[in-house]
C-alpha cells in the first residue's frame, strides 16, 4: 500500500505552535494559554537567526539517508515537505568504500529495454538505497522548523528521523559566485575559451602572447572545453591544421558536435568550413548561437543525423563514447576522404582504445594515441 501523501499527513498534525504547508513547518512562538511548551533553545536560536537573516538566506541541512529508505524516495518526501533542493552523494566517495553506480546499454538496447530488465520497484520507499551510505544536503527557507519537517517526512516513510546538522547560509549573489569560479579555459599555445562575463583580454597566456579565443555560452550542450576529451580533440585539430599536413583544409565534420567548440576551433585554425552533426536539438540551437557570437555563422552548419548530406571530408572528428564509435564505424569511415584523417575520442583506458582501433583497422592505418587524465584521442589515416 502506498504511503499517504505528505500534504495529507501535514494537515492532520497542525498545532497551535506551527503553520504547516508544502513550504515546510514554520516555527512561531506558542500562543499564550495554548498549553504548549516553550520553544527549545535550539529552535529559538534557529528562529532568531532566521529573523535576522537577509533576503535570500537559506538553511543548509546535512544528513544521512535512513538505511532502509531509497534515496530518491526520501528526496521526494523532503521536496514535498518544502525543501528548496536535495543533493545526494556517496558518503564513501574518495575512499575504498566508494560505490560507482551506473548501468550500461548493451549494443542495440534502448533505454526502455534497460529499465525493463532492472529490478522492479515493488515497495515504494523501501528499495535498495542509491548508495549504502547516501549523504544528503538539503536546502530550506530560513524560517522552516527543520526538526519538525524531518519528523513528518520520517512518519510518512515509517522510519526514525535521521540525525542532522544545520548551517545558516547568508544571502549570496550565486550567479556572480559561479561566474567568478568559472575561469577561462586555456590550452597553452593553442586556444582560449571564454564565457560571456570574461573580458576578451582575460588571462596572460602561458607563453606571453595570447592564443586565439572563442566565446561560448555555458549551458546543457556538452563541450565547454574543460573536459579532457574536448581538449585532446582541439589539440589534435590544431596540430593538423595550424601548419600541419591538413593546412588549408576546405571542410571538416564534427560528428557529435555538442556546443560546437571543436568545429569552431577548426575554423580558427584555418579550416574554411565546418559541419556539426548532433542528435540533441537543444545542442544544435546552442551551437548555432555560439557560431553567431564568434562571427562564424556563415561557415558553420549544424544538423541532425537525418538531415546530414553525405560528403567526404579531409578531417572528421567524433568525440562520443567508445561503444557508440564502434557502432558508427560504417558511417564515420564513409565520411573520411582517401588519405584524410579521423580523430576519435570519448575513449577511456587501454581496453576501449584497443576495441575502437580494431573496429576501424580495416579502413584506416597509422594509428596514433594521445592521452590526458586516462582519456585518449586516436588519430588514423584513411587508406587510399
Short mmCIF file of C-alpha atoms in Angstrom, two decimals:
data_model
loop_
_atom_site.label_atom_id
_atom_site.label_comp_id
_atom_site.label_asym_id
_atom_site.label_seq_id
_atom_site.Cartn_x
_atom_site.Cartn_y
_atom_site.Cartn_z
CA UNK A 1 0.00 0.00 0.00
CA UNK A 2 1.32 3.43 -0.90
CA UNK A 3 2.18 5.81 1.92
CA UNK A 4 -0.25 8.74 2.35
CA UNK A 5 0.77 11.95 0.59
CA UNK A 6 2.81 14.17 2.85
CA UNK A 7 0.35 17.04 2.46
CA UNK A 8 -2.40 14.82 3.97
CA UNK A 9 -0.23 13.91 6.96
CA UNK A 10 0.74 17.55 7.41
CA UNK A 11 -2.88 18.60 7.56
CA UNK A 12 -3.50 16.12 10.38
CA UNK A 13 -0.86 17.46 12.75
CA UNK A 14 -1.39 21.21 12.65
CA UNK A 15 -0.89 22.62 16.14
CA UNK A 16 -1.01 26.00 17.78
CA UNK A 17 2.73 26.29 17.53
CA UNK A 18 3.36 25.83 13.80
CA UNK A 19 1.98 26.68 10.42
CA UNK A 20 2.31 23.64 8.15
CA UNK A 21 2.17 23.75 4.36
CA UNK A 22 4.02 22.41 1.33
CA UNK A 23 6.62 25.05 2.14
CA UNK A 24 7.54 23.21 5.33
CA UNK A 25 6.86 23.65 9.04
CA UNK A 26 7.22 27.30 10.03
CA UNK A 27 8.14 27.88 13.67
CA UNK A 28 6.44 30.60 15.71
CA UNK A 29 6.21 31.29 19.44
CA UNK A 30 3.41 29.42 21.27
CA UNK A 31 0.19 31.34 21.77
CA UNK A 32 -0.39 32.30 25.39
CA UNK A 33 -2.59 29.75 27.10
CA UNK A 34 -2.42 27.13 24.34
CA UNK A 35 -0.82 24.67 26.75
CA UNK A 36 2.22 24.04 24.62
CA UNK A 37 5.80 24.02 25.88
CA UNK A 38 8.12 26.91 25.23
CA UNK A 39 10.44 26.59 22.23
CA UNK A 40 13.67 24.68 22.83
CA UNK A 41 16.89 26.66 22.93
CA UNK A 42 17.93 25.11 19.61
CA UNK A 43 14.72 26.15 17.88
CA UNK A 44 14.91 29.57 19.49
CA UNK A 45 18.41 30.07 18.10
CA UNK A 46 17.30 28.99 14.64
CA UNK A 47 14.26 31.25 14.77
CA UNK A 48 16.37 34.20 15.88
CA UNK A 49 18.91 33.56 13.14
CA UNK A 50 16.14 33.30 10.58
CA UNK A 51 14.58 36.56 11.70
CA UNK A 52 17.86 38.37 11.29
CA UNK A 53 18.81 36.69 8.02
CA UNK A 54 18.94 38.74 4.87
CA UNK A 55 16.60 38.02 1.99
CA UNK A 56 17.92 35.02 0.09
CA UNK A 57 19.42 33.33 3.18
CA UNK A 58 18.95 29.59 3.48
CA UNK A 59 19.26 26.72 5.93
CA UNK A 60 21.63 24.03 4.65
CA UNK A 61 20.84 20.71 6.33
CA UNK A 62 23.24 17.74 6.15
CA UNK A 63 22.10 14.22 6.98
CA UNK A 64 22.46 10.55 6.11
CA UNK A 65 19.58 8.89 4.28
CA UNK A 66 17.78 6.33 6.51
CA UNK A 67 19.39 2.98 5.72
CA UNK A 68 16.25 1.18 4.54
CA UNK A 69 14.79 4.05 2.51
CA UNK A 70 15.61 4.68 -1.14
CA UNK A 71 17.45 7.96 -1.57
CA UNK A 72 15.21 9.16 -4.40
CA UNK A 73 12.06 8.45 -2.37
CA UNK A 74 13.47 10.25 0.70
CA UNK A 75 14.38 13.20 -1.53
CA UNK A 76 10.83 13.39 -2.88
CA UNK A 77 9.44 13.43 0.66
CA UNK A 78 11.77 16.28 1.60
CA UNK A 79 10.83 18.28 -1.50
CA UNK A 80 7.15 17.72 -0.69
CA UNK A 81 7.94 18.95 2.82
CA UNK A 82 9.30 22.22 1.45
CA UNK A 83 12.94 21.58 0.62
CA UNK A 84 14.31 24.03 -1.93
CA UNK A 85 16.66 21.37 -3.26
CA UNK A 86 18.12 17.98 -2.33
CA UNK A 87 21.63 16.86 -3.33
CA UNK A 88 22.62 13.18 -3.00
CA UNK A 89 26.19 11.89 -2.85
CA UNK A 90 28.12 8.78 -1.92
CA UNK A 91 29.23 9.05 1.70
CA UNK A 92 32.21 6.88 0.83
CA UNK A 93 33.41 8.97 -2.10
CA UNK A 94 37.16 9.32 -2.27
CA UNK A 95 37.70 6.23 -0.12
CA UNK A 96 37.93 2.48 -0.68
CA UNK A 97 34.24 2.28 0.25
CA UNK A 98 33.17 4.41 -2.75
CA UNK A 99 30.46 2.70 -4.83
CA UNK A 100 30.33 3.60 -8.54
CA UNK A 101 26.75 3.19 -9.77
CA UNK A 102 25.90 3.11 -13.45
CA UNK A 103 24.03 0.99 -15.94
CA UNK A 104 25.45 0.19 -19.38
CA UNK A 105 23.46 -0.33 -22.55
CA UNK A 106 24.41 -3.48 -24.47
CA UNK A 107 24.64 -2.79 -28.23
CA UNK A 108 21.22 -2.12 -29.71
CA UNK A 109 19.39 -1.91 -26.37
CA UNK A 110 17.06 1.03 -25.88
CA UNK A 111 16.57 2.94 -22.63
CA UNK A 112 13.12 1.35 -22.25
CA UNK A 113 14.63 -2.13 -22.55
CA UNK A 114 17.30 -1.25 -19.99
CA UNK A 115 14.65 -0.15 -17.48
CA UNK A 116 12.64 -3.33 -18.07
CA UNK A 117 15.50 -5.59 -17.01
CA UNK A 118 16.37 -3.58 -13.87
CA UNK A 119 14.90 -4.82 -10.55
CA UNK A 120 11.21 -3.96 -10.21
CA UNK A 121 10.40 -1.26 -7.66
CA UNK A 122 7.60 -3.03 -5.81
CA UNK A 123 7.59 -1.37 -2.41
CA UNK A 124 7.72 2.45 -2.57
CA UNK A 125 10.20 3.87 -0.14
CA UNK A 126 11.83 0.58 0.78
CA UNK A 127 14.17 -0.14 -2.12
CA UNK A 128 17.89 -0.74 -2.37
CA UNK A 129 19.46 2.66 -1.50
CA UNK A 130 21.21 4.68 -4.18
CA UNK A 131 24.36 4.09 -2.14
CA UNK A 132 24.62 2.10 1.07
CA UNK A 133 25.83 5.33 2.68
CA UNK A 134 23.86 8.08 0.92
CA UNK A 135 24.60 11.58 2.19
CA UNK A 136 22.21 14.45 1.56
CA UNK A 137 22.50 18.21 1.55
CA UNK A 138 19.06 19.83 1.73
CA UNK A 139 18.16 23.49 1.44
CA UNK A 140 15.26 25.05 3.36
CA UNK A 141 13.96 28.58 3.76
CA UNK A 142 15.43 30.16 6.92
CA UNK A 143 12.13 30.13 8.88
CA UNK A 144 11.46 26.39 8.45
CA UNK A 145 11.46 24.20 11.57
CA UNK A 146 13.83 21.54 10.27
CA UNK A 147 13.31 19.08 13.11
CA UNK A 148 9.52 19.10 12.76
CA UNK A 149 9.74 18.81 8.98
CA UNK A 150 12.04 15.77 9.19
CA UNK A 151 9.76 14.15 11.79
CA UNK A 152 6.86 14.44 9.38
CA UNK A 153 8.83 13.05 6.44
CA UNK A 154 10.05 10.15 8.57
CA UNK A 155 6.48 9.41 9.68
CA UNK A 156 5.39 9.08 6.06
CA UNK A 157 8.31 6.73 5.34
CA UNK A 158 7.70 4.77 8.56
CA UNK A 159 11.28 5.40 9.69
CA UNK A 160 13.14 7.00 12.56
CA UNK A 161 14.23 10.52 11.54
CA UNK A 162 17.94 10.77 10.81
CA UNK A 163 20.43 12.84 12.73
CA UNK A 164 21.19 16.13 11.03
CA UNK A 165 23.17 19.32 11.29
CA UNK A 166 22.04 22.78 10.21
CA UNK A 167 24.05 25.69 8.84
CA UNK A 168 22.53 29.10 8.20
CA UNK A 169 23.91 30.44 4.93
CA UNK A 170 23.88 34.17 4.32
CA UNK A 171 22.48 35.67 1.14
CA UNK A 172 24.79 35.42 -1.85
CA UNK A 173 24.77 36.53 -5.44
CA UNK A 174 25.02 32.96 -6.72
CA UNK A 175 25.30 33.99 -10.37
CA UNK A 176 28.35 36.15 -9.64
CA UNK A 177 29.76 33.42 -7.38
CA UNK A 178 29.55 30.80 -10.14
CA UNK A 179 30.94 33.18 -12.73
CA UNK A 180 33.90 34.12 -10.53
CA UNK A 181 34.73 30.42 -10.05
CA UNK A 182 34.42 29.64 -13.77
CA UNK A 183 37.74 30.80 -15.18
CA UNK A 184 38.65 30.93 -18.87
CA UNK A 185 39.91 27.63 -20.29
CA UNK A 186 43.34 27.87 -21.88
CA UNK A 187 45.03 25.22 -23.95
CA UNK A 188 48.58 26.57 -23.86
CA UNK A 189 49.71 27.96 -27.20
CA UNK A 190 46.55 26.68 -28.86
CA UNK A 191 43.22 28.18 -27.81
CA UNK A 192 41.42 30.15 -25.11
CA UNK A 193 37.75 29.52 -24.33
CA UNK A 194 35.97 32.46 -22.73
CA UNK A 195 32.46 32.87 -21.36
CA UNK A 196 30.28 35.98 -21.70
CA UNK A 197 31.39 37.51 -18.38
CA UNK A 198 35.09 37.34 -19.31
CA UNK A 199 36.78 40.28 -21.00
CA UNK A 200 38.48 39.28 -24.26
CA UNK A 201 41.83 40.14 -22.67
CA UNK A 202 41.27 37.78 -19.69
CA UNK A 203 44.38 35.85 -18.73
CA UNK A 204 48.01 36.40 -19.57
CA UNK A 205 48.56 33.33 -21.71
CA UNK A 206 51.11 30.79 -20.59
CA UNK A 207 53.61 31.89 -23.20
CA UNK A 208 53.08 35.65 -23.08
CA UNK A 209 51.19 36.18 -26.35
CA UNK A 210 47.55 35.17 -26.09
CA UNK A 211 46.34 32.32 -28.32
CA UNK A 212 43.13 32.82 -30.34
CA UNK A 213 39.90 32.90 -28.35
CA UNK A 214 36.38 31.52 -28.63
CA UNK A 215 33.40 32.73 -26.63
CA UNK A 216 30.85 30.11 -25.58
CA UNK A 217 27.51 30.25 -23.82
CA UNK A 218 27.64 27.71 -20.98
CA UNK A 219 24.58 25.52 -20.95
CA UNK A 220 23.36 21.96 -21.27
CA UNK A 221 25.26 21.24 -24.51
CA UNK A 222 28.47 19.23 -23.96
CA UNK A 223 31.70 21.00 -24.81
CA UNK A 224 32.81 23.91 -22.63
CA UNK A 225 36.44 22.97 -23.22
CA UNK A 226 37.05 21.77 -19.68
CA UNK A 227 36.83 18.01 -20.29
CA UNK A 228 39.97 16.10 -21.25
CA UNK A 229 38.38 14.62 -24.39
CA UNK A 230 37.47 18.06 -25.74
CA UNK A 231 40.97 19.34 -25.07
CA UNK A 232 42.54 16.30 -26.74
CA UNK A 233 40.41 16.84 -29.84
CA UNK A 234 41.20 20.56 -30.02
CA UNK A 235 44.94 19.91 -29.71
CA UNK A 236 44.72 17.21 -32.37
CA UNK A 237 42.89 19.54 -34.74
CA UNK A 238 45.43 22.29 -34.05
CA UNK A 239 48.40 20.06 -34.86
CA UNK A 240 46.81 19.06 -38.18
CA UNK A 241 45.54 22.45 -39.34
CA UNK A 242 47.96 25.04 -37.92
CA UNK A 243 50.90 24.34 -40.21
CA UNK A 244 50.29 20.59 -40.21
CA UNK A 245 49.60 18.28 -43.13
CA UNK A 246 45.96 19.42 -43.38
CA UNK A 247 46.75 23.15 -43.50
CA UNK A 248 44.29 24.88 -45.79
CA UNK A 249 41.65 22.17 -45.27
CA UNK A 250 38.49 23.05 -47.17
CA UNK A 251 35.96 21.41 -44.82
CA UNK A 252 35.72 19.26 -41.67
CA UNK A 253 33.00 17.23 -39.97
CA UNK A 254 32.40 17.29 -36.21
CA UNK A 255 30.20 14.25 -35.53
CA UNK A 256 28.57 14.66 -32.11
CA UNK A 257 29.33 18.37 -32.11
CA UNK A 258 27.64 19.44 -28.85
CA UNK A 259 28.34 23.13 -28.27
CA UNK A 260 30.40 23.25 -31.49
CA UNK A 261 33.69 24.01 -29.75
CA UNK A 262 35.82 21.57 -31.81
CA UNK A 263 34.31 22.77 -35.10
CA UNK A 264 34.88 26.42 -34.13
CA UNK A 265 38.46 25.66 -33.16
CA UNK A 266 39.00 24.11 -36.60
CA UNK A 267 37.68 27.29 -38.23
CA UNK A 268 40.02 29.42 -36.08
CA UNK A 269 42.96 27.20 -37.08
CA UNK A 270 42.37 27.70 -40.80
CA UNK A 271 39.64 25.33 -41.95
CA UNK A 272 37.27 27.13 -44.34
CA UNK A 273 34.01 25.36 -43.46
CA UNK A 274 32.69 23.10 -40.67
CA UNK A 275 29.65 20.84 -40.36
CA UNK A 276 28.35 19.73 -36.95
CA UNK A 277 26.13 16.65 -36.61
CA UNK A 278 24.27 16.26 -33.32
CA UNK A 279 21.26 14.23 -32.08
CA UNK A 280 20.24 16.79 -29.44
CA UNK A 281 18.09 19.65 -30.86
CA UNK A 282 18.99 21.86 -27.90
CA UNK A 283 22.70 21.41 -28.60
CA UNK A 284 22.09 22.36 -32.24
CA UNK A 285 20.44 25.58 -31.09
CA UNK A 286 23.31 26.35 -28.70
CA UNK A 287 25.99 25.65 -31.32
CA UNK A 288 24.30 27.93 -33.88
CA UNK A 289 24.13 30.73 -31.31
CA UNK A 290 27.80 30.18 -30.46
CA UNK A 291 28.71 30.33 -34.16
CA UNK A 292 26.91 33.66 -34.48
CA UNK A 293 28.60 35.07 -31.36
CA UNK A 294 32.01 34.21 -32.85
CA UNK A 295 31.27 35.55 -36.34
CA UNK A 296 31.24 32.05 -37.86
CA UNK A 297 27.57 31.64 -38.74
CA UNK A 298 28.32 31.73 -42.48
CA UNK A 299 30.94 28.97 -42.20
CA UNK A 300 29.24 26.58 -39.76
CA UNK A 301 26.23 24.33 -40.34
CA UNK A 302 24.65 22.24 -37.56
CA UNK A 303 22.22 19.42 -38.45
CA UNK A 304 20.54 16.31 -37.11
CA UNK A 305 21.92 12.99 -38.43
CA UNK A 306 18.86 12.54 -40.65
CA UNK A 307 19.49 15.96 -42.22
CA UNK A 308 23.18 15.43 -42.97
CA UNK A 309 24.14 15.38 -46.66
CA UNK A 310 26.68 12.55 -47.14
CA UNK A 311 30.04 14.07 -48.04
CA UNK A 312 33.71 13.16 -47.77
CA UNK A 313 35.99 15.34 -45.65
CA UNK A 314 39.74 15.60 -45.18
CA UNK A 315 39.13 15.81 -41.41
CA UNK A 316 36.45 14.08 -39.34
CA UNK A 317 36.27 14.34 -35.54
CA UNK A 318 33.98 12.23 -33.34
CA UNK A 319 34.09 12.74 -29.57
CA UNK A 320 31.30 10.48 -28.31
CA UNK A 321 31.74 7.18 -26.39
CA UNK A 322 33.79 4.12 -27.31
CA UNK A 323 30.85 1.75 -27.84
CA UNK A 324 28.97 4.33 -29.92
CA UNK A 325 32.07 4.93 -32.03
CA UNK A 326 32.25 1.22 -32.80
CA UNK A 327 28.58 1.18 -33.76
CA UNK A 328 29.09 4.22 -36.01
CA UNK A 329 32.17 2.78 -37.74
CA UNK A 330 30.50 2.39 -41.18
CA UNK A 331 29.11 5.93 -41.13
CA UNK A 332 32.27 7.61 -39.84
CA UNK A 333 34.57 5.69 -42.18
CA UNK A 334 32.46 6.66 -45.19
CA UNK A 335 32.79 10.37 -44.30
CA UNK A 336 36.61 10.43 -44.42
CA UNK A 337 38.17 11.07 -47.83
CA UNK A 338 41.02 8.83 -49.01
CA UNK A 339 44.17 9.96 -47.23
CA UNK A 340 42.09 12.04 -44.82
CA UNK A 341 42.33 11.98 -41.01
CA UNK A 342 39.91 10.66 -38.41
CA UNK A 343 40.13 11.78 -34.77
CA UNK A 344 38.22 9.66 -32.25
CA UNK A 345 37.74 10.39 -28.55
CA UNK A 346 35.39 9.78 -25.65
CA UNK A 347 37.57 6.70 -25.12
CA UNK A 348 38.68 5.66 -21.63
CA UNK A 349 41.66 3.42 -21.00
CA UNK A 350 43.69 0.89 -22.93
CA UNK A 351 40.91 -1.69 -23.38
CA UNK A 352 38.49 0.75 -25.02
CA UNK A 353 41.27 2.19 -27.20
CA UNK A 354 42.16 -1.29 -28.48
CA UNK A 355 38.48 -2.06 -29.17
CA UNK A 356 37.99 1.14 -31.19
CA UNK A 357 41.20 0.68 -33.17
CA UNK A 358 40.23 -2.90 -34.04
CA UNK A 359 36.85 -1.72 -35.36
CA UNK A 360 38.40 0.91 -37.65
CA UNK A 361 41.53 -1.04 -38.71
CA UNK A 362 40.03 -2.41 -41.97
CA UNK A 363 39.70 1.13 -43.39
CA UNK A 364 42.45 3.07 -41.59
CA UNK A 365 46.18 2.94 -40.90
CA UNK A 366 48.84 4.88 -39.00
CA UNK A 367 47.02 4.79 -35.65
CA UNK A 368 48.41 7.19 -33.03
CA UNK A 369 47.24 7.91 -29.48
CA UNK A 370 47.42 10.95 -27.21
CA UNK A 371 46.46 10.66 -23.55
CA UNK A 372 45.16 13.00 -20.84
CA UNK A 373 43.81 12.01 -17.42
CA UNK A 374 43.07 8.45 -18.55
CA UNK A 375 41.24 9.57 -21.71
CA UNK A 376 42.65 9.09 -25.19
CA UNK A 377 42.22 10.56 -28.65
CA UNK A 378 43.05 8.23 -31.55
CA UNK A 379 44.27 9.60 -34.86
CA UNK A 380 44.27 7.50 -38.04
CA UNK A 381 44.55 7.99 -41.84
CA UNK A 382 42.00 6.65 -44.32
CA UNK A 383 43.54 4.05 -46.62
CA UNK A 384 43.83 5.20 -50.24
#
